[in-house]
XYZ file of C-alpha atoms in Angstrom:
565
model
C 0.000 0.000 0.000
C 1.403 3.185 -1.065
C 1.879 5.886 1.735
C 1.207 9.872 0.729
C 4.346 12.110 2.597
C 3.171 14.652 4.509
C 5.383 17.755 6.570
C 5.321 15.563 9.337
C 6.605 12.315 7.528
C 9.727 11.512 8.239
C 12.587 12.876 5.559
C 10.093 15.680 4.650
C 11.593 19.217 4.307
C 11.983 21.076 8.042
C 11.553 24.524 8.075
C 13.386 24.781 11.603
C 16.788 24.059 10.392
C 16.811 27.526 9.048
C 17.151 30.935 11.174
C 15.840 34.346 10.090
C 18.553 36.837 9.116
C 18.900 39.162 11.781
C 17.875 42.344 11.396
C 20.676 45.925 11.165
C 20.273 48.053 14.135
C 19.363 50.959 12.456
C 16.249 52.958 13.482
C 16.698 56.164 11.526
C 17.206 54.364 8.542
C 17.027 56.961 5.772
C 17.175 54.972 2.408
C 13.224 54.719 2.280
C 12.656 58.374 1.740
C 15.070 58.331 -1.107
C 14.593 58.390 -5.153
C 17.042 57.327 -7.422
C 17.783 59.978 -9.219
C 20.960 59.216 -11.373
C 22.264 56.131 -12.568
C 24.761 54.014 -10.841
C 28.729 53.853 -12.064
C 27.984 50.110 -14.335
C 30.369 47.528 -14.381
C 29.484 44.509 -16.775
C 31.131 40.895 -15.194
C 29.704 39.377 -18.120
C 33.078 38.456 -19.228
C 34.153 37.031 -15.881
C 30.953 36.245 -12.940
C 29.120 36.017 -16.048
C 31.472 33.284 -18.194
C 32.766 31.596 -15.365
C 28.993 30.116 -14.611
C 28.796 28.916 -18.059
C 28.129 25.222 -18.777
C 30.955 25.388 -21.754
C 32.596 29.081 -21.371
C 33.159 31.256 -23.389
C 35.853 30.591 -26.136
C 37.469 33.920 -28.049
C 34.737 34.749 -30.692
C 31.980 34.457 -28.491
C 34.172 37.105 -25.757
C 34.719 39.259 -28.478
C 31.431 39.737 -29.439
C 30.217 40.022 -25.691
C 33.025 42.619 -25.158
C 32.075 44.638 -28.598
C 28.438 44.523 -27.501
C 29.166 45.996 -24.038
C 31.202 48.843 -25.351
C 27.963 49.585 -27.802
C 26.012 49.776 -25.156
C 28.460 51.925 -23.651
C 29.526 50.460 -20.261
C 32.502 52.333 -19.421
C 33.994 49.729 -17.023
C 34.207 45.926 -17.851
C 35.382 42.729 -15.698
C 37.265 40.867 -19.015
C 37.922 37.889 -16.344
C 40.344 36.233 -13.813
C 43.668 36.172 -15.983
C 45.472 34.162 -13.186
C 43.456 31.584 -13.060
C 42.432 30.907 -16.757
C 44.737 30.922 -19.998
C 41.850 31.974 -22.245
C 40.787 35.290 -19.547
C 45.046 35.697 -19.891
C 44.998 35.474 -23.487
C 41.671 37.237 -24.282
C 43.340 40.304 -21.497
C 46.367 40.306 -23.955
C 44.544 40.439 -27.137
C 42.507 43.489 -26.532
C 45.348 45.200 -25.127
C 47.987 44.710 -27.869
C 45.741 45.078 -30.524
C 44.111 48.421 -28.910
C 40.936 46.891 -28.564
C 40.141 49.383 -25.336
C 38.572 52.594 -26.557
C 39.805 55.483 -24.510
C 37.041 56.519 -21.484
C 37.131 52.477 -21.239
C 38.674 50.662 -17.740
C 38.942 47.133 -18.013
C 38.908 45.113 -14.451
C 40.660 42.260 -13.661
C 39.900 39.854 -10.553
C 42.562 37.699 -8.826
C 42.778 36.587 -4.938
C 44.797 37.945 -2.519
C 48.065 35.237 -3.253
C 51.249 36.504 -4.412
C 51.827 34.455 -7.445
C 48.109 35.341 -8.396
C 48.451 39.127 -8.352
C 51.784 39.020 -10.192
C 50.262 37.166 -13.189
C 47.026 39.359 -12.721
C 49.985 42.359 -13.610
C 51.143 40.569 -16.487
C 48.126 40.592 -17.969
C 47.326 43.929 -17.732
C 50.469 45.253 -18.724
C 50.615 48.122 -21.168
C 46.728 48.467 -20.861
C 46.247 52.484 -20.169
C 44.011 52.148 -17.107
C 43.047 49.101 -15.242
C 40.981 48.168 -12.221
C 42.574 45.145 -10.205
C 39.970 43.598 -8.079
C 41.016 42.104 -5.276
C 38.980 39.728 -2.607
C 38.740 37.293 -0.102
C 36.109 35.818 2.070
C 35.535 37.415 5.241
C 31.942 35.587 6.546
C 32.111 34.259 9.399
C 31.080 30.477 8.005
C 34.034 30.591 5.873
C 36.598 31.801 8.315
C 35.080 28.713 10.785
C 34.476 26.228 8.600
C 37.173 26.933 5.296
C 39.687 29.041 6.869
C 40.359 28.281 10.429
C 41.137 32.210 11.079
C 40.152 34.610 13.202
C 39.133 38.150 12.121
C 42.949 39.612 12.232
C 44.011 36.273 10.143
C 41.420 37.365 7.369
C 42.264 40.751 7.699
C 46.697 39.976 6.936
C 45.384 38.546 4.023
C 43.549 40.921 2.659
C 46.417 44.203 3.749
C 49.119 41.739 2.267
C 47.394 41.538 -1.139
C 46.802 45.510 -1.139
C 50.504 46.327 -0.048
C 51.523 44.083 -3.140
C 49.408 45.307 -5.630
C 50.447 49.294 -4.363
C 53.770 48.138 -5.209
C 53.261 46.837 -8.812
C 51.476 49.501 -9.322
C 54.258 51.690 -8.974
C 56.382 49.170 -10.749
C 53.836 50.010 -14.187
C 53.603 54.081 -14.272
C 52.552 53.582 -17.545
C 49.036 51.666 -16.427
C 46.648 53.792 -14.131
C 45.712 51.444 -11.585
C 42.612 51.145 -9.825
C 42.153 48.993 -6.547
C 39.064 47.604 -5.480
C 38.196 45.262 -2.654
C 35.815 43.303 -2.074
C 35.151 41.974 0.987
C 33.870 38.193 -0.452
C 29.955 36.667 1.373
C 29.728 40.175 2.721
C 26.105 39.755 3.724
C 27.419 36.995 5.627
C 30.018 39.243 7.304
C 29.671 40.784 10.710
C 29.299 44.576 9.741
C 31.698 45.668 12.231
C 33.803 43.335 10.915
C 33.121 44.272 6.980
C 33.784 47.903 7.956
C 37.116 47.422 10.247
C 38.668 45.423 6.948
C 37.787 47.910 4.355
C 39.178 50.274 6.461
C 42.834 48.555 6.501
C 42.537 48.090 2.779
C 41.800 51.537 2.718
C 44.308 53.106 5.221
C 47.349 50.725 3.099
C 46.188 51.800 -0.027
C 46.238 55.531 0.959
C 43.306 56.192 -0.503
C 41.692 59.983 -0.612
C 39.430 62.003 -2.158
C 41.776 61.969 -5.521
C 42.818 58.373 -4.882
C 39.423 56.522 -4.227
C 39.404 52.893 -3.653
C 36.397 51.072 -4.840
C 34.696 48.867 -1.966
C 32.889 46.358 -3.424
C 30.081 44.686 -1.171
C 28.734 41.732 -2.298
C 25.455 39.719 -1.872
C 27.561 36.760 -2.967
C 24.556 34.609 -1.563
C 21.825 36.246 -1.128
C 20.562 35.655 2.262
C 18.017 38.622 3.496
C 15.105 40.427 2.356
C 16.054 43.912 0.277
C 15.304 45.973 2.847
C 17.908 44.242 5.640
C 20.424 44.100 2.344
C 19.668 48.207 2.153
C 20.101 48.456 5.927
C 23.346 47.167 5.634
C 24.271 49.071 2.875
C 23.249 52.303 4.528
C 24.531 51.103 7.810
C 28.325 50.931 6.269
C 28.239 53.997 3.854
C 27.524 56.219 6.949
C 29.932 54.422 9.665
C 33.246 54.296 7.128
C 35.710 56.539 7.775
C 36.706 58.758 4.857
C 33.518 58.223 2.610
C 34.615 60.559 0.258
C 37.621 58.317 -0.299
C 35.566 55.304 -1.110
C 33.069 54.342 -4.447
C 30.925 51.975 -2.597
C 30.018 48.904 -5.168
C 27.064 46.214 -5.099
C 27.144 42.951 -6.477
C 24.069 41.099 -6.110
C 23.318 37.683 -6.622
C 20.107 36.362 -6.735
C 19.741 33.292 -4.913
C 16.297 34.654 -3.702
C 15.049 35.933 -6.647
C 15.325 39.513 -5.322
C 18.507 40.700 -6.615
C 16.724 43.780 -8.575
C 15.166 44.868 -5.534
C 18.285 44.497 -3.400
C 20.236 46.239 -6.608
C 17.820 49.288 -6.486
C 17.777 49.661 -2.327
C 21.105 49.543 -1.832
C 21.615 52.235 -4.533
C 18.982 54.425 -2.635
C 21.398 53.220 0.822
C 24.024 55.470 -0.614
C 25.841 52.728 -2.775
C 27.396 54.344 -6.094
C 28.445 51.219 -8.940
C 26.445 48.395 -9.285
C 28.310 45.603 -10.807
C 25.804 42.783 -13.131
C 25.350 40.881 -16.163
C 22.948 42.110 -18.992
C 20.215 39.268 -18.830
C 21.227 38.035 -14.658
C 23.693 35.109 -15.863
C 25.789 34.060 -13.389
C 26.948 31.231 -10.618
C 23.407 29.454 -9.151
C 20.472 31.700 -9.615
C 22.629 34.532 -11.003
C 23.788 38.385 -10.794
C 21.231 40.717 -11.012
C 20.304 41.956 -14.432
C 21.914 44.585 -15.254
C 19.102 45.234 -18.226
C 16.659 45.128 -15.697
C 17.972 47.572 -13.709
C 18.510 49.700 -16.398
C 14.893 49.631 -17.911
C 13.645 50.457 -14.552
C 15.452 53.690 -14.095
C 14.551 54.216 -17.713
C 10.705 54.187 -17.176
C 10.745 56.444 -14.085
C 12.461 58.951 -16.290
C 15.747 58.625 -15.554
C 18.618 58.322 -18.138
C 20.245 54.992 -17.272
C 23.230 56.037 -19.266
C 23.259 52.809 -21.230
C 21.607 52.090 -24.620
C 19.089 49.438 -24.806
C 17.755 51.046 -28.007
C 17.690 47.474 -29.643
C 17.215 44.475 -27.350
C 16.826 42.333 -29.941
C 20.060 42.602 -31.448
C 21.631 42.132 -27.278
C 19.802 39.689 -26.623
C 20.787 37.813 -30.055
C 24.576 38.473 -28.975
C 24.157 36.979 -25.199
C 22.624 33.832 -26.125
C 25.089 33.328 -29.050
C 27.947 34.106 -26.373
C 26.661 32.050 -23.230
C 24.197 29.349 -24.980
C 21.255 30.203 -22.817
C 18.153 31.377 -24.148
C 16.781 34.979 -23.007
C 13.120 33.386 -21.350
C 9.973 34.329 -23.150
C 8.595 36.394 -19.869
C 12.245 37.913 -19.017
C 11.463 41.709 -17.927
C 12.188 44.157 -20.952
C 13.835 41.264 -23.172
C 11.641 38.625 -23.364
C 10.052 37.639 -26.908
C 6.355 37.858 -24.966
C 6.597 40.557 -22.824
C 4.844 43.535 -24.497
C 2.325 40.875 -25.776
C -1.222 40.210 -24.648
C -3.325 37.485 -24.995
C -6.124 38.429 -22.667
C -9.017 39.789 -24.489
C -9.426 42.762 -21.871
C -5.839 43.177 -21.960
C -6.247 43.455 -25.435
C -9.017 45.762 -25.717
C -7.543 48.222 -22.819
C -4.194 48.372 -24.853
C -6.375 48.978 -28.195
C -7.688 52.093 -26.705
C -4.651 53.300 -25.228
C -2.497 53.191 -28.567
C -5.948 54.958 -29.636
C -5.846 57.854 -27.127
C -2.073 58.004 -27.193
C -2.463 59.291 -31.324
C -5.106 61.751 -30.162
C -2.967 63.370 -27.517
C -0.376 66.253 -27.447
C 1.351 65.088 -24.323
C 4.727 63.346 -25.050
C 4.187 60.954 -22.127
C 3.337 57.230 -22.297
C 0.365 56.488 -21.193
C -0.940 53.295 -22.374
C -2.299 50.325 -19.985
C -0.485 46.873 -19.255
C 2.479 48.495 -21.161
C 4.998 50.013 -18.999
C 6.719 51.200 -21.478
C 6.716 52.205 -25.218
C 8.002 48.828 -26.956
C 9.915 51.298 -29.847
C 11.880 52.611 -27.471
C 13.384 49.325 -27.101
C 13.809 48.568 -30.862
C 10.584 46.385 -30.809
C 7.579 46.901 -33.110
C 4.051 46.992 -32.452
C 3.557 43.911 -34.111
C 3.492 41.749 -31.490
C 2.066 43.154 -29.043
C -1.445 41.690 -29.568
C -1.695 38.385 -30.472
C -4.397 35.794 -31.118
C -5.756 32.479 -28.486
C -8.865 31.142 -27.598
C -7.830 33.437 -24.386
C -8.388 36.534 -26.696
C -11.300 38.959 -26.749
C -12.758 41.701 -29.774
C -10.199 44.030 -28.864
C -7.572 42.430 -29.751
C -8.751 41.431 -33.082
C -9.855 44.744 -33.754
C -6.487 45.503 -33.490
C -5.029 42.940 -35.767
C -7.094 43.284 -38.483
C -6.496 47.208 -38.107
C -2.687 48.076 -37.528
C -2.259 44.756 -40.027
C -4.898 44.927 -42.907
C -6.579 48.668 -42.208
C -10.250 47.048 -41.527
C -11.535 49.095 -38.626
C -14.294 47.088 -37.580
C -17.274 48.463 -35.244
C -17.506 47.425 -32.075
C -20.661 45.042 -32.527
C -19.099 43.452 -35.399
C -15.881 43.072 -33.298
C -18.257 41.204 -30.754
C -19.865 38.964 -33.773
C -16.582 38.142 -34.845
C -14.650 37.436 -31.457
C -16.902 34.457 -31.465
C -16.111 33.114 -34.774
C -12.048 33.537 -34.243
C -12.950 31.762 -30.750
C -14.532 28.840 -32.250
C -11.191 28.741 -34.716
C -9.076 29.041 -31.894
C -10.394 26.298 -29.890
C -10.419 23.805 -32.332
C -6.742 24.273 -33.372
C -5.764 24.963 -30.442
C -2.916 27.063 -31.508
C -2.733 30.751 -31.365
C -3.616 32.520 -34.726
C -1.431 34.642 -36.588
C -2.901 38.076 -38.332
C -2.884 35.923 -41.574
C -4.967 33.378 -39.943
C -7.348 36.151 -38.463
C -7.524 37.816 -41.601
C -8.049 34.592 -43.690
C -11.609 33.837 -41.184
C -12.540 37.471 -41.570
C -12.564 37.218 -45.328
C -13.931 33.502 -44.946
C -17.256 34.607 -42.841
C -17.532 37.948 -44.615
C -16.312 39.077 -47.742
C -15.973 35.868 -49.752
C -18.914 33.704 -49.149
C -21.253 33.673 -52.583
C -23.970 31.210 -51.963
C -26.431 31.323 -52.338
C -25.624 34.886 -53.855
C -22.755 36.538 -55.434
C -22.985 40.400 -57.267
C -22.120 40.379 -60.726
C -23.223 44.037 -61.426
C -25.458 46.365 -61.021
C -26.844 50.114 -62.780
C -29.471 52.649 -61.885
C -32.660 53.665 -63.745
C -33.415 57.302 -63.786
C -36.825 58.619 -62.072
C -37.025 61.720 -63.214
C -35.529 64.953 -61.721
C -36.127 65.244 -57.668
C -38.507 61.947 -57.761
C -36.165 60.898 -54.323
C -36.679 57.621 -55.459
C -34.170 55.278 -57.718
C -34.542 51.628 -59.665
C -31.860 49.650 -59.153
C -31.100 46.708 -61.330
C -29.030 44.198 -59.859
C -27.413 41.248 -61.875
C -26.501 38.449 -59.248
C -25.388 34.595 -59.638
C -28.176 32.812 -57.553
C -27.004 29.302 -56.676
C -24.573 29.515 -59.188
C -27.304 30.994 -62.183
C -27.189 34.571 -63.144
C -30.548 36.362 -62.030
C -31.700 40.319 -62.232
C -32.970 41.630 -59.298
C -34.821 44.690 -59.295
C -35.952 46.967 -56.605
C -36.794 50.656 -55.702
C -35.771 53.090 -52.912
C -34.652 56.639 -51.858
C -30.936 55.188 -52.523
C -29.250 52.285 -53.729
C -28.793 50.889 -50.032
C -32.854 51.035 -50.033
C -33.743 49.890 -53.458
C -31.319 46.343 -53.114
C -33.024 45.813 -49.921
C -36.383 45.758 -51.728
C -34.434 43.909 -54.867
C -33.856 41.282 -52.470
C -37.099 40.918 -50.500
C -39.083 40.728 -54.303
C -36.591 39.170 -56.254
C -34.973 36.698 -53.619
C -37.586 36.578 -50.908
C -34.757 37.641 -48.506
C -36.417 40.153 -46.218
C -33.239 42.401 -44.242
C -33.854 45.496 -42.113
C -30.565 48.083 -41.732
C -30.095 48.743 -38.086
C -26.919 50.382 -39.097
C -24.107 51.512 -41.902
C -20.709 52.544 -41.556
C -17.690 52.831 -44.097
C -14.333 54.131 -44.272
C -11.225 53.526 -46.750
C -8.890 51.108 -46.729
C -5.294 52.228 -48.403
C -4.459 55.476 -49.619
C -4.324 56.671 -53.428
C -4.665 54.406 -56.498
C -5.050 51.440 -54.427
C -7.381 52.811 -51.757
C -10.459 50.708 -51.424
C -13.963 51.297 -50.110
C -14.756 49.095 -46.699
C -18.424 49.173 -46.115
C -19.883 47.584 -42.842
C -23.987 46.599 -42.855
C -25.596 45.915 -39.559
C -28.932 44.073 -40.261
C -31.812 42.556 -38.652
C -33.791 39.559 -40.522
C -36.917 38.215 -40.166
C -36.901 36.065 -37.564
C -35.137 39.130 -35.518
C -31.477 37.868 -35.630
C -29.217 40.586 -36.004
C -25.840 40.156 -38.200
C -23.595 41.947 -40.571
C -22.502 41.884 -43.807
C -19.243 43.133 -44.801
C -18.117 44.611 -48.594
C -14.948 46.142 -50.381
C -14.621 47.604 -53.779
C -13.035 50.790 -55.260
C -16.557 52.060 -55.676
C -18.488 52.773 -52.299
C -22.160 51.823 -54.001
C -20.403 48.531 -55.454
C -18.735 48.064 -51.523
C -22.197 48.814 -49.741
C -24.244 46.481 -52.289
C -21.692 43.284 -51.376
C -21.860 44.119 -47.275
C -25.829 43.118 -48.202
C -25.243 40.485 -50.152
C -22.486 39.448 -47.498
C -24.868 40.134 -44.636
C -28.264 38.152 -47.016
C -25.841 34.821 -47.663
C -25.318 34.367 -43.950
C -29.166 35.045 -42.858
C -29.888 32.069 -44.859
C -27.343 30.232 -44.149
């Protein structure tokens, strides 16, 4: 007999093994009555974080095109990798810099542990470049100095002073490379903050950094462990207890083991933090870094220049799954394929009268709903962002066969249609594309002939101001040609008696619209024929023609072939 688990089985998951993160002692926190109001100093670690999580890295093409797509974008400082610890970071570090790869206003970063023979080779590889950022870490949490180190605080702390002290004097061993130190204190959220802020301090003090000789402290969520709002506390807590802050560009680097690595990103920028190092779609070791696109985008719809362009995600996104062999998901924020698309019918239909309204307006600002922002301003079209299900209301087809084919359908007819693109939809079972929307449309409206098709038709004078014309009508009736003949105060009238005498098909107009389709030569007449039959059904006929009488007489026809049908 086979036994369900519950929680209380044994081997289930328990809850109790875990402890809340405890909370920063800081009640006058002042980061929640903050906007950002700038964008943060970027640094992509695409090329490093980024490759290093990579199933099969990257080899040199696939950096290359990574590192020319970062400088398009125009990211100003770039980790290019760990050139101790890999031949290919070594040899890509070498290529770019011998064959002036670096455009000037460029730093690339470099990121080696605090050993010796690491840092030396870390200088060999940057040698000759004309500024360079050498990052330099070690863990510091207090589960890795008890359970990988064996060290106490001071034993974590020699490490990281002896790795500055050697770097300060390579550094003045390569005048002709500007170099940059920053520190990161590795698992930070895992690290005391006392102890976080005494050892950035003696990185700081041996460095000699100032106001004209900043160090760049880099703090990061290498596993996420806490809520945004503790990972802003600490953030805030540091920036205002280090000594010298006007020596120091405080850093984030998020992961996103939680899932809340944006959040964290954009909290610890309003906790005073100034650089926020990422990759472009969150790649990186476990759940990733935080998305640097993301993070962008967001400052971008609150107004805020995120000094990076974005102006064709497409072609980026193209570029990062060529370069890391992971697809860009469908619902990724900004990037993904579906994201500015709706398949809800009152989505739809809400969108449909926002692009509406937006055309009608004189403001400049975006206003339309379910779209957060304008998809052009990303380098997307408008083409997708409506598309067909059996989830899909008259909105949205409105929409289609509008911005795709120029039919602008009345709202009644949209309702009369829904359900036949419905019916479609639910027996395929697939969604339909503006070809297959367009093909029903024409299907159930404008090219149906049985049991009557309009061959041609004339008008018999009356005399002058009779108000009343004869309209002869020459029709194919079951396939047979037939003349129809009727009289009214216009042709609309007279083929509605035609057909009630001559084809015992009695129709009542309940309404008429028309517009043109095209512009010019090619411009056609769409008319739209709202009728109600005998047996009080109401329907619609649809016609197009280059002549409006010819258009209006095959929306009756259109609208007579499917009251009998």
């Amino acid at each position: 007999m086979n036994h369900i688990a519950t929680p209380t089985t044994a081997g289930a998951a328990r809850h109790e093994k875990y402890t809340p993160f405890p909370q920063v002692k800081l009640t006058d926190r002042q980061w929640p009555n903050r906007t950002i109001e700038k964008a943060p100093v970027w640094c992509s670690v695409d090329l490093r974080d980024g490759n290093q999580a990579l199933i099969e890295p990257m080899g040199p093409d696939r950096k290359r095109a990574m590192f020319d797509t970062l400088l398009k974008m125009g990211f100003k400082e770039i980790e290019i990798g760990f050139p101790a610890a890999s031949q290919t970071d070594f040899d890509f570090c070498r290529e770019i810099i011998e064959g002036g790869k670096i455009p000037d206003g460029v730093t690339i970063q470099v990121l080696t542990q605090s050993r010796e023979e690491l840092i030396r080779r870390t200088f060999e590889g940057i040698k000759g470049s004309k500024r360079a950022i050498v990052h330099l870490y070690n863990s510091t949490s207090e589960l890795q100095r008890r359970v990988v180190f064996g060290l106490d605080r001071q034993g974590i702390i020699d490490i990281a002073v002896a790795g500055t002290e050697l770097i300060k004097r390579l550094a003045a061993e390569h005048p002709e490379t500007e170099v940059v130190l920053q520190y990161s204190p590795e698992s930070f959220t895992g690290t005391e903050l006392d102890f976080a802020l005494e050892i950035c301090e003696a990185v700081m003090e041996t460095w000699g950094a100032s106001a004209t000789n900043k160090v760049i402290l880099n703090l990061p969520a290498t596993v996420e462990m806490s809520t945004p709002n503790i990972h802003a506390d600490q953030i805030e807590w540091f920036c205002r207890n280090l000594k010298n802050r006007d020596a120091a560009i405080i850093s984030l680097h998020p992961h996103n083991d939680r899932g809340t690595a944006v959040a964290a990103a954009e909290l610890g920028m309003m906790a005073g933090a100034d650089r926020v190092e990422g990759t472009l779609f969150g790649n990186g070791e476990r759940t990733g870094n935080v998305d640097v696109v993301t993070l962008a985008m967001n400052l971008f719809t609150q107004g805020v220049d995120p000094e990076l362009r974005i102006d064709d995600i497409n072609e980026i996104v193209r570029v990062s799954e060529y370069c890391t062999q992971l697809p860009v998901p469908a619902r990724h924020p900004y990037a993904g394929e579906l994201v500015f698309t709706a398949f809800s019918g009152s989505h739809q239909d809400a969108i449909n009268k926002g692009l509406k309204a937006l055309t009608k307006s004189n403001s400049n600002k975006w206003e339309v709903p379910y779209l957060p922002i304008d998809p052009q301003d990303l380098g997307r079209s408008y083409e997708a962002v409506i598309r067909i299900n059996s989830q899909s209301g008259k909105g949205g087809i409105a929409y289609v066969l509008e911005k795709d084919y120029g039919i602008q359908i009345p709202r009644r007819l949209q309702i009369e249609f829904s359900k036949v693109v419905q019916r479609i939809a639910d027996e395929t079972g697939k969604e339909l594309t503006p070809a297959d929307i367009h093909a029903a449309f024409k299907a159930e409206y404008l090219d149906a002939e049985q049991p009557l098709a309009l061959i041609e038709h004339s008008t018999e004078p009356r005399g002058p101001n009779s108000g009343v014309r004869v309209l002869n009508v020459v029709v194919s009736r079951d396939g047979k040609p037939a003349t129809l003949k009727g009289s009214g105060k216009g042709p609309i009238d007279a083929f509605l008696d035609a057909l009630r005498q001559g084809a015992g098909i009695d129709l009542h107009v309940v309404d008429y619209r028309e517009h043109a389709v095209g512009e010019g030569e090619d411009a056609q007449a769409c008319a739209f024929v709202e009728v109600k039959t005998k047996d009080d059904r109401t329907l619609f006929g649809v016609g197009m023609d280059a002549d409006i009488v010819t258009a209006s007489l095959r929306a009756l026809v259109s609208a007579a072939n499917r009251a009998v049908k």
